[in-house]
Coordinates of C-alpha atoms in Angstrom, one line a residue:
M1 CA 17.0 -31.0 7.9
T2 CA 15.0 -33.5 10.0
P3 CA 17.1 -34.5 13.1
A4 CA 16.5 -32.6 16.3
R5 CA 19.6 -30.5 17.1
R6 CA 19.4 -30.1 20.9
Y7 CA 17.8 -31.5 24.1
R8 CA 14.4 -30.2 25.1
N9 CA 12.8 -31.0 28.5
P10 CA 9.5 -32.7 27.7
D11 CA 8.1 -31.6 31.1
E12 CA 8.4 -27.9 30.2
F13 CA 6.1 -25.9 28.0
P14 CA 7.8 -25.8 24.6
T15 CA 7.5 -22.0 24.3
T16 CA 10.3 -21.4 21.8
Q17 CA 9.4 -24.1 19.3
L18 CA 5.7 -23.3 19.4
F19 CA 6.6 -19.6 18.8
L20 CA 8.7 -20.6 15.8
L21 CA 6.0 -22.9 14.5
A22 CA 3.5 -20.0 14.9
I23 CA 5.7 -17.7 12.8
V24 CA 5.9 -20.3 10.0
R25 CA 2.1 -20.9 10.3
L26 CA 1.2 -17.2 10.2
A27 CA 1.9 -16.5 6.5
E28 CA -0.4 -19.2 5.4
P29 CA -3.7 -17.8 6.8
I30 CA -2.7 -14.4 5.5
A31 CA -2.3 -15.9 2.0
L32 CA -5.4 -18.0 2.1
T33 CA -7.8 -15.4 3.5
S34 CA -6.5 -12.4 1.4
I35 CA -8.6 -13.7 -1.6
F36 CA -11.9 -13.5 0.3
P37 CA -12.6 -9.8 -0.2
Y38 CA -11.9 -9.8 -3.9
A39 CA -12.9 -13.3 -5.1
W40 CA -16.4 -12.1 -6.1
P41 CA -15.2 -9.1 -8.2
L42 CA -12.4 -11.2 -9.6
I43 CA -14.9 -13.6 -11.0
K44 CA -16.9 -10.7 -12.4
R45 CA -13.8 -9.5 -14.1
F46 CA -13.4 -12.9 -15.8
K47 CA -17.0 -12.6 -17.1
I48 CA -17.9 -16.2 -16.6
G49 CA -21.6 -16.9 -17.1
D50 CA -24.4 -14.7 -15.7
E51 CA -23.3 -12.0 -13.2
D52 CA -25.8 -13.3 -10.7
D53 CA -23.9 -16.7 -10.7
A54 CA -20.6 -15.0 -9.7
S55 CA -21.0 -16.2 -6.1
F56 CA -21.1 -19.8 -7.3
Y57 CA -18.0 -19.5 -9.4
A58 CA -16.2 -17.6 -6.6
G59 CA -17.0 -20.6 -4.5
L60 CA -15.4 -22.9 -7.0
L61 CA -12.2 -20.7 -7.1
I62 CA -11.9 -20.7 -3.3
S63 CA -12.7 -24.5 -3.0
S64 CA -10.3 -25.6 -5.7
F65 CA -7.4 -25.3 -3.2
S66 CA -9.4 -27.4 -0.7
L67 CA -10.2 -30.1 -3.3
A68 CA -6.6 -30.6 -4.1
E69 CA -5.7 -30.5 -0.4
A70 CA -8.3 -33.1 0.4
L71 CA -6.9 -35.5 -2.2
M72 CA -3.3 -35.2 -0.9
G73 CA -3.9 -34.7 2.9
M74 CA -3.5 -38.4 3.8
Y75 CA -0.4 -38.7 1.5
W76 CA 1.4 -35.7 3.2
G77 CA 0.5 -37.0 6.7
G78 CA 1.9 -40.4 5.9
L79 CA 5.0 -38.9 4.2
S80 CA 5.6 -36.8 7.3
D81 CA 5.6 -40.1 9.4
R82 CA 8.5 -41.3 7.2
I83 CA 10.7 -38.4 6.3
G84 CA 9.8 -36.0 9.1
R85 CA 7.4 -33.1 9.7
K86 CA 9.7 -30.2 8.8
P87 CA 10.3 -31.0 5.1
V88 CA 6.6 -31.5 4.4
L89 CA 5.7 -28.3 6.3
L90 CA 8.2 -26.2 4.3
L91 CA 7.1 -27.8 1.0
G92 CA 3.6 -26.7 1.8
C93 CA 4.7 -23.1 2.3
V94 CA 6.5 -23.2 -1.1
G95 CA 3.4 -24.6 -2.8
T96 CA 1.2 -21.9 -1.3
M97 CA 3.7 -19.2 -2.4
F98 CA 3.8 -20.4 -5.9
S99 CA 0.0 -20.6 -5.9
M100 CA -0.3 -16.9 -4.9
V101 CA 1.9 -15.7 -7.7
M102 CA 0.1 -17.8 -10.3
V103 CA -3.3 -16.4 -9.2
G104 CA -2.0 -12.9 -9.2
F105 CA -1.0 -13.2 -12.9
A106 CA -4.1 -15.2 -14.0
P107 CA -5.6 -13.8 -17.2
N108 CA -8.7 -16.0 -16.9
I109 CA -10.5 -18.3 -14.4
W110 CA -8.8 -21.4 -15.6
V111 CA -5.3 -20.2 -14.8
A112 CA -6.6 -19.0 -11.4
L113 CA -8.2 -22.4 -10.7
A114 CA -5.0 -24.2 -11.7
G115 CA -2.9 -22.0 -9.4
R116 CA -5.2 -22.6 -6.5
A117 CA -5.2 -26.3 -7.2
I118 CA -1.4 -26.6 -7.4
G119 CA -1.2 -24.8 -4.0
G120 CA -3.6 -27.4 -2.5
F121 CA -1.8 -30.4 -4.0
L122 CA 1.5 -29.3 -2.4
N123 CA 0.0 -28.3 0.9
G124 CA -0.4 -30.7 3.8
N125 CA 0.4 -28.2 6.5
I126 CA -2.9 -28.4 8.5
G127 CA -2.4 -32.0 9.5
V128 CA 1.4 -31.7 9.9
I129 CA 1.2 -28.6 12.1
Q130 CA -1.4 -30.3 14.4
T131 CA 0.9 -33.3 14.6
M132 CA 3.9 -31.2 15.5
V133 CA 1.9 -29.5 18.3
G134 CA 0.9 -32.9 19.6
E135 CA 4.5 -34.1 19.6
L136 CA 5.8 -31.0 21.3
V137 CA 3.2 -31.1 24.1
T138 CA 3.4 -34.2 26.3
K139 CA 1.5 -33.1 29.4
P140 CA -2.3 -32.9 29.4
E141 CA -2.4 -29.7 31.4
H142 CA -0.4 -27.9 28.6
E143 CA -2.8 -29.0 25.9
P144 CA -5.5 -26.3 26.1
K145 CA -2.8 -23.6 26.0
A146 CA -0.8 -25.2 23.3
Y147 CA -3.7 -26.1 21.0
S148 CA -5.0 -22.6 21.2
I149 CA -1.8 -21.1 19.7
M150 CA -2.4 -22.2 16.1
P151 CA -6.0 -21.0 16.0
F152 CA -4.7 -17.8 17.7
V153 CA -2.1 -17.4 14.9
W154 CA -4.9 -18.1 12.4
S155 CA -6.9 -15.3 13.9
I156 CA -3.9 -13.0 13.5
G157 CA -3.7 -14.1 9.9
T158 CA -7.4 -13.4 9.3
I159 CA -6.8 -9.9 10.5
I160 CA -3.9 -9.2 8.2
G161 CA -5.0 -11.3 5.2
P162 CA -8.4 -9.7 4.4
A163 CA -6.9 -6.2 5.2
I164 CA -4.2 -6.8 2.6
G165 CA -6.7 -8.2 0.0
G166 CA -9.2 -5.4 0.5
T167 CA -6.7 -2.6 0.7
F168 CA -4.3 -3.5 -2.2
A169 CA -6.8 -5.2 -4.6
D170 CA -7.1 -3.1 -7.8
P171 CA -4.4 -0.5 -6.7
H172 CA -4.8 1.4 -9.9
E173 CA -8.3 2.5 -8.7
T174 CA -7.4 2.9 -5.0
F175 CA -3.9 4.5 -5.4
P176 CA -3.9 6.0 -8.9
H177 CA -0.9 8.2 -8.3
M178 CA 1.3 5.3 -7.2
F179 CA 0.0 2.9 -9.8
P180 CA -0.8 4.9 -12.9
K181 CA -2.7 3.8 -16.0
G182 CA -0.8 1.4 -18.2
S183 CA 1.2 -0.2 -15.3
L184 CA 1.4 -3.9 -14.6
F185 CA -1.1 -3.6 -11.8
E186 CA -3.8 -2.1 -14.1
E187 CA -3.5 -5.2 -16.3
F188 CA -3.4 -7.5 -13.3
P189 CA -5.4 -5.7 -10.6
Y190 CA -5.2 -8.4 -8.0
L191 CA -1.5 -9.1 -8.4
L192 CA -0.3 -6.8 -5.6
P193 CA -2.0 -8.5 -2.6
N194 CA -0.7 -11.8 -3.9
L195 CA 2.9 -10.6 -4.2
I196 CA 2.7 -9.2 -0.7
C197 CA 1.5 -12.5 0.7
A198 CA 4.1 -14.4 -1.3
G199 CA 6.8 -12.3 0.2
M200 CA 5.5 -13.2 3.7
L201 CA 5.5 -16.9 2.8
L202 CA 9.1 -16.6 1.6
L203 CA 10.1 -15.1 5.0
S204 CA 8.4 -17.9 6.9
I205 CA 10.1 -20.5 4.8
L206 CA 13.6 -19.1 5.6
L207 CA 12.8 -18.8 9.3
G208 CA 11.4 -22.4 9.4
Y209 CA 14.4 -23.8 7.6
F210 CA 17.0 -22.4 9.8
L211 CA 15.3 -22.3 13.2
L212 CA 12.4 -24.8 13.4
E213 CA 13.3 -28.2 14.8
E214 CA 12.0 -31.6 13.8
T215 CA 9.5 -33.1 16.2
H216 CA 9.1 -36.7 14.8
P217 CA 9.6 -39.1 17.7
D218 CA 11.9 -41.4 15.7
M219 CA 14.2 -38.4 14.9
Q220 CA 14.9 -37.2 18.4
P221 CA 18.2 -37.3 20.3
R222 CA 19.2 -40.4 22.2
V223 CA 18.8 -38.4 25.5
F224 CA 15.0 -38.9 25.2
L225 CA 15.4 -42.7 25.5
P226 CA 15.0 -44.5 28.9
D227 CA 17.9 -44.3 31.3
D228 CA 18.7 -48.0 31.2
T229 CA 19.3 -47.9 27.4
F230 CA 22.9 -48.9 26.7
L231 CA 25.0 -46.0 25.3
S232 CA 28.5 -46.0 24.0
E233 CA 30.7 -43.8 21.8
N234 CA 29.5 -45.8 18.8
T235 CA 25.8 -45.4 19.6
P236 CA 24.0 -43.5 16.9
L237 CA 22.3 -40.3 17.8
I238 CA 19.1 -41.3 16.0
E239 CA 17.4 -44.5 17.2
T240 CA 17.1 -47.4 14.8
S241 CA 15.0 -50.5 14.8
D242 CA 17.4 -52.4 17.1
A243 CA 18.3 -49.5 19.4
M244 CA 16.0 -50.9 22.1
K245 CA 14.8 -54.4 22.9
R246 CA 11.3 -53.5 21.9
P247 CA 11.3 -50.3 19.7
A248 CA 8.2 -48.3 19.3
V249 CA 8.6 -48.2 15.5
D250 CA 10.6 -50.4 13.1
L251 CA 11.2 -48.5 9.9
R252 CA 11.7 -51.8 8.1
D253 CA 8.4 -53.2 9.2
D254 CA 5.6 -53.5 6.7
N255 CA 3.2 -52.3 9.4
Y256 CA 5.2 -49.1 10.0
G257 CA 2.9 -46.4 11.4
T258 CA 0.7 -48.8 13.3
V259 CA 0.5 -49.2 17.0
R260 CA 2.2 -51.8 19.0
G261 CA 1.5 -50.7 22.5
R262 CA -2.2 -49.9 22.2
E263 CA -5.1 -50.4 19.9
C264 CA -8.7 -49.3 19.5
D265 CA -11.2 -52.0 20.3
S266 CA -14.7 -52.2 18.7
S267 CA -16.1 -49.6 21.1
G268 CA -13.4 -47.1 20.2
T269 CA -11.5 -47.4 23.5
A270 CA -7.7 -47.6 23.5
R271 CA -6.4 -50.8 25.1
S272 CA -3.0 -51.2 26.6
K273 CA -0.4 -53.6 25.1
G274 CA -1.2 -56.2 27.7
Q275 CA -4.8 -56.3 26.5
A276 CA -4.1 -56.1 22.8
K277 CA -4.9 -59.3 21.0
R278 CA -3.9 -58.3 17.5
P279 CA -1.7 -55.7 15.9
V280 CA -3.5 -52.5 14.8
G281 CA -3.6 -52.0 11.1
S282 CA -6.2 -49.2 10.9
I283 CA -6.9 -45.9 12.4
F284 CA -10.6 -46.0 11.5
C285 CA -11.9 -46.9 14.9
K286 CA -15.2 -45.5 16.2
R287 CA -13.8 -43.0 18.6
I288 CA -11.5 -41.3 16.1
M289 CA -14.1 -41.3 13.3
A290 CA -16.6 -39.6 15.6
V291 CA -14.3 -36.7 16.3
I292 CA -13.2 -36.4 12.7
L293 CA -16.9 -36.3 11.6
A294 CA -17.6 -33.5 14.2
L295 CA -14.6 -31.6 12.8
S296 CA -15.8 -32.1 9.2
I297 CA -19.3 -30.8 10.0
F298 CA -17.9 -27.7 11.8
T299 CA -15.4 -27.1 8.9
Y300 CA -18.2 -27.2 6.4
H301 CA -20.6 -24.6 8.0
S302 CA -17.7 -22.5 9.1
M303 CA -16.4 -22.3 5.6
T304 CA -19.8 -21.3 4.3
F305 CA -19.8 -18.4 6.7
D306 CA -16.4 -17.2 5.5
H307 CA -17.4 -17.5 1.9
L308 CA -20.9 -15.9 2.2
L309 CA -19.7 -13.0 4.4
P310 CA -18.0 -10.8 1.8
I311 CA -20.5 -11.7 -0.9
F312 CA -23.4 -10.7 1.4
F313 CA -21.7 -7.5 2.5
E314 CA -20.7 -6.4 -1.1
D315 CA -23.9 -7.4 -2.9
D316 CA -26.2 -4.5 -3.9
R317 CA -28.5 -3.3 -1.2
A318 CA -32.2 -3.5 -1.9
A319 CA -34.3 -0.3 -2.1
N320 CA -35.6 1.0 1.2
H321 CA -39.2 0.5 0.2
A322 CA -38.5 -3.2 -0.5
L323 CA -36.9 -3.6 2.9
S324 CA -39.9 -1.8 4.5
G325 CA -42.2 -4.2 2.8
A326 CA -40.2 -7.2 4.1
I327 CA -40.5 -5.8 7.7
G328 CA -44.2 -5.3 7.1
H329 CA -44.7 -8.9 6.0
L330 CA -42.4 -10.2 8.8
S331 CA -41.4 -13.1 6.6
P332 CA -38.0 -14.8 7.1
F333 CA -38.2 -15.9 3.5
Y334 CA -38.1 -12.3 2.1
S335 CA -34.6 -10.9 2.3
P336 CA -33.6 -9.2 -1.0
G337 CA -30.0 -8.4 -1.8
G338 CA -27.0 -7.7 0.5
L339 CA -25.6 -4.8 2.5
G340 CA -24.0 -2.8 -0.4
L341 CA -20.7 -2.2 1.2
S342 CA -17.5 -1.3 -0.6
L343 CA -14.6 -3.8 -1.1
Q344 CA -12.3 -1.7 1.2
S345 CA -15.0 -1.6 3.9
V346 CA -15.4 -5.4 3.7
G347 CA -11.7 -5.9 4.1
M348 CA -11.6 -3.7 7.2
I349 CA -14.7 -5.4 8.7
M350 CA -13.0 -8.8 8.2
A351 CA -9.9 -7.5 9.8
V352 CA -11.9 -6.4 12.8
Q353 CA -13.4 -9.8 12.8
G354 CA -9.9 -11.2 13.2
V355 CA -9.3 -8.9 16.2
I356 CA -12.5 -10.2 17.8
A357 CA -11.3 -13.8 17.1
L358 CA -8.0 -12.9 18.6
F359 CA -9.6 -11.7 21.8
V360 CA -11.7 -14.8 22.1
Q361 CA -8.7 -17.1 21.5
A362 CA -6.4 -15.3 23.9
V363 CA -8.7 -14.4 26.7
I364 CA -12.0 -16.2 26.7
F365 CA -11.0 -19.7 25.5
P366 CA -8.3 -20.4 28.2
I367 CA -10.7 -19.3 31.0
M368 CA -13.6 -21.4 29.8
A369 CA -11.5 -24.4 29.0
E370 CA -10.2 -24.4 32.6
R371 CA -13.5 -23.8 34.3
V372 CA -15.9 -25.7 32.1
G373 CA -13.7 -28.5 30.9
V374 CA -12.8 -29.6 27.3
Y375 CA -15.7 -32.0 26.7
R376 CA -18.5 -30.0 28.3
L377 CA -17.3 -26.8 26.5
F378 CA -17.3 -28.7 23.3
I379 CA -20.9 -29.8 23.7
F380 CA -22.0 -26.3 24.7
V381 CA -20.5 -24.4 21.7
T382 CA -21.6 -27.1 19.2
V383 CA -25.2 -27.2 20.4
F384 CA -25.6 -23.4 20.2
H385 CA -23.6 -22.9 17.0
P386 CA -26.6 -22.6 14.7
I387 CA -27.4 -19.2 16.2
C388 CA -24.4 -17.7 14.3
Y389 CA -26.2 -18.2 10.9
L390 CA -29.7 -17.4 12.0
I391 CA -28.9 -13.9 13.0
M392 CA -27.0 -12.9 9.9
P393 CA -30.0 -12.2 7.5
T394 CA -31.4 -9.8 10.2
L395 CA -28.7 -7.3 9.3
L396 CA -30.7 -6.4 6.2
F397 CA -33.4 -4.7 8.3
V398 CA -31.1 -2.8 10.7
P399 CA -31.2 1.0 10.3
D400 CA -28.1 2.5 8.6
G401 CA -27.0 4.3 11.8
L402 CA -26.8 1.0 13.7
L403 CA -25.5 -1.2 10.8
Y404 CA -21.9 -1.4 11.8
P405 CA -22.6 -2.1 15.6
A406 CA -25.0 -4.8 14.5
I407 CA -22.4 -6.3 12.1
Y408 CA -19.8 -6.4 14.9
F409 CA -22.3 -8.0 17.3
C410 CA -23.0 -10.8 14.8
L411 CA -19.3 -11.3 14.2
A412 CA -18.7 -11.4 18.0
V413 CA -21.3 -14.1 18.4
R414 CA -20.0 -16.1 15.6
N415 CA -16.3 -15.9 16.7
F416 CA -17.2 -16.9 20.2
F417 CA -18.5 -20.2 19.1
S418 CA -16.2 -21.0 16.1
I419 CA -12.9 -19.9 17.7
I420 CA -13.5 -21.9 20.9
I421 CA -14.6 -25.1 19.2
Y422 CA -11.6 -25.6 16.9
P423 CA -8.8 -26.1 19.6
L424 CA -11.2 -28.3 21.5
L425 CA -11.6 -30.6 18.4
L426 CA -7.8 -30.7 18.1
I427 CA -7.5 -31.8 21.7
L428 CA -10.2 -34.4 21.3
I429 CA -8.4 -35.8 18.2
K430 CA -5.2 -36.2 20.1
E431 CA -7.0 -37.9 23.0
A432 CA -8.6 -40.3 20.6
T433 CA -5.3 -41.2 18.9
P434 CA -4.0 -44.4 20.5
S435 CA -0.3 -43.6 19.9
L436 CA 1.9 -40.7 18.8
T437 CA 3.4 -43.0 16.1
V438 CA 0.1 -42.7 14.2
L439 CA -0.7 -39.1 15.1
G440 CA 0.6 -37.9 11.7
K441 CA -1.8 -40.3 9.9
V442 CA -4.8 -39.4 12.1
N443 CA -4.2 -35.7 11.6
G444 CA -3.6 -36.3 7.9
L445 CA -7.0 -38.0 7.8
A446 CA -8.6 -35.1 9.7
A447 CA -7.0 -32.6 7.4
S448 CA -8.2 -34.5 4.3
A449 CA -11.8 -34.7 5.7
G450 CA -11.7 -31.0 6.6
A451 CA -10.3 -30.0 3.2
A452 CA -13.1 -32.1 1.5
C453 CA -15.7 -30.1 3.4
R454 CA -14.0 -26.8 2.6
M455 CA -14.0 -27.9 -1.0
V456 CA -17.8 -28.5 -1.3
A457 CA -18.9 -25.7 1.1
P458 CA -18.2 -22.6 -1.0
P459 CA -19.8 -23.8 -4.3
I460 CA -22.9 -25.1 -2.4
A461 CA -23.2 -21.9 -0.3
G462 CA -22.6 -19.8 -3.5
Y463 CA -25.3 -21.7 -5.4
L464 CA -27.8 -21.3 -2.6
Y465 CA -27.0 -17.5 -2.5
A466 CA -27.4 -17.1 -6.2
M467 CA -30.7 -19.1 -6.2
G468 CA -31.9 -17.1 -3.2
K469 CA -31.1 -13.9 -4.8
K470 CA -33.3 -14.7 -7.8
M471 CA -36.1 -15.5 -5.2
D472 CA -35.5 -12.3 -3.2
C473 CA -34.3 -14.6 -0.3
T474 CA -30.5 -14.3 0.1
A475 CA -31.1 -15.7 3.6
L476 CA -31.5 -19.1 1.9
A477 CA -27.8 -19.7 2.0
W478 CA -27.6 -18.8 5.7
Y479 CA -30.5 -21.1 6.5
G480 CA -28.6 -23.9 4.7
S481 CA -25.6 -23.4 7.0
T482 CA -28.0 -23.4 10.0
I483 CA -29.3 -26.8 9.0
V484 CA -25.8 -28.3 8.8
A485 CA -24.9 -26.7 12.2
I486 CA -28.0 -28.4 13.7
I487 CA -26.8 -31.7 12.3
G488 CA -23.5 -31.1 14.0
A489 CA -25.3 -30.2 17.3
I490 CA -26.9 -33.7 17.2
Q491 CA -23.8 -35.6 16.1
C492 CA -21.6 -34.1 18.8
F493 CA -23.0 -36.4 21.4
Q494 CA -21.5 -39.3 19.5
V495 CA -18.0 -38.1 20.5
V496 CA -16.8 -40.4 23.3
R497 CA -15.7 -38.6 26.5
D498 CA -12.4 -39.6 28.0
R499 CA -13.3 -39.0 31.6
T500 CA -9.9 -40.1 33.1
R501 CA -7.9 -37.9 30.7
E502 CA -10.2 -34.9 31.1
R503 CA -10.0 -35.1 34.9
S504 CA -6.2 -35.3 34.6
A505 CA -6.1 -32.3 32.3
E506 CA -8.4 -30.2 34.5
D507 CA -6.4 -31.0 37.6
G508 CA -3.2 -30.0 35.8
L509 CA -4.8 -26.8 34.7
R510 CA -5.8 -25.9 38.3
V511 CA -2.3 -26.7 39.5
A512 CA -0.7 -24.6 36.7
A513 CA -3.0 -21.7 37.5
S514 CA -2.3 -21.8 41.2
S515 CA 1.5 -22.2 40.8
K516 CA 1.7 -19.4 38.1
P517 CA 4.7 -20.9 36.1
D518 CA 7.3 -18.6 34.7
V519 CA 7.1 -20.2 31.2
D520 CA 4.1 -19.1 29.3
V521 CA 2.9 -19.1 25.7
E522 CA 2.8 -15.3 25.5
E523 CA 6.4 -14.9 26.5

């Protein structure tokens, strides 16, 4: 399953393989985001604790997947360095599919938690997919376009996933003629959206198994090796440790996965092999850790937004006189309740949010990345990111006739910052990695750190929301996310700028834009 089957020109944009990787990737965000609209009512159905604490337990349910993923992220990244990216990727899809079915049939919160955790244990796809993109793309001018594809696919998934979860949750109530009383879906009201998502995952597994190619550099055809490498009819198609005079990686070496050619010095700068004074045994250099910390901070406050959004929208709306009193006091610490929207309305709003994210990813990001530059754009969107959370509580005081336009304005502001920053972080991680031979480990570390932040974010945000609701200040949870985003705005200046590589990438982007190549990601 792992060896590459045909020659691919590394100078061309890998349109076909990125398209196939995107198809495999698509089912996962659909599965993971479909639970957001109904996680809160699902917890209420389980009758765990006080009803006001449902937001906290819903956070635990969502974060259990990330907890298990954080524990196993480094393992799956290292395993993909040894056995190949494709087997680990497909196993992650299988684990997620099993998790969806288990949650759908869960009779209590413990089975649901176990199902989410099992899916996380078996899933290392975030780091593996980032690694595969990095191995497919070898030219700096292709990176902004290539690294925007997976967030673009995620945006598509966030359109479909919440729409499925909001539309097909509790089908006995929504479609009583199709799902009558006494049917399986009355006993398990959240089974149907999970089965739909599991079917999509099964399709992605089949497509990935038969069409997706391995990208691991040690599992490529011999045609990728230098021209002066001796070839004969007995030469193996897959390089071994003695295939070249100085192989990049020796599978028998105890230091497999470390860098021979370059290493990170104490300042976090990559040195060439002529400058290297010792073999690299660690990927924990200053430059890599600064980017991973920036990714972790962003992941935390972004996950709090995704968790709080449906709860804030579905929570009961305070009486008009209470809101009028809040406006009269002009106090940012008096914000009772939520917006009182239905589950179906929330599902549709989150689907529209996905459309907004799709537009930002496809249209705005490439233009800004080319004109502003990767590093400067990263600083800009990180510094102004706290605005996304400050404006959300103001929706409580918007007149009913303007509520939906105000919601979509807030979502547009949020997606402008969050959708742009993610591919920039992926590019910066690849730039900070000294060699592709350790890219799987670096991305595995980044995936584990991100999963750890996604694990703690929902319970903390849910707890703050529950505590704020008792104090008539549901904005407390949004203010908590604002503080974390401000910390990220300060920390982002610790990320080291690779001026030489950024100039090369920007020059390549200008050349590509002027030449208008025939091969494009949208083809």
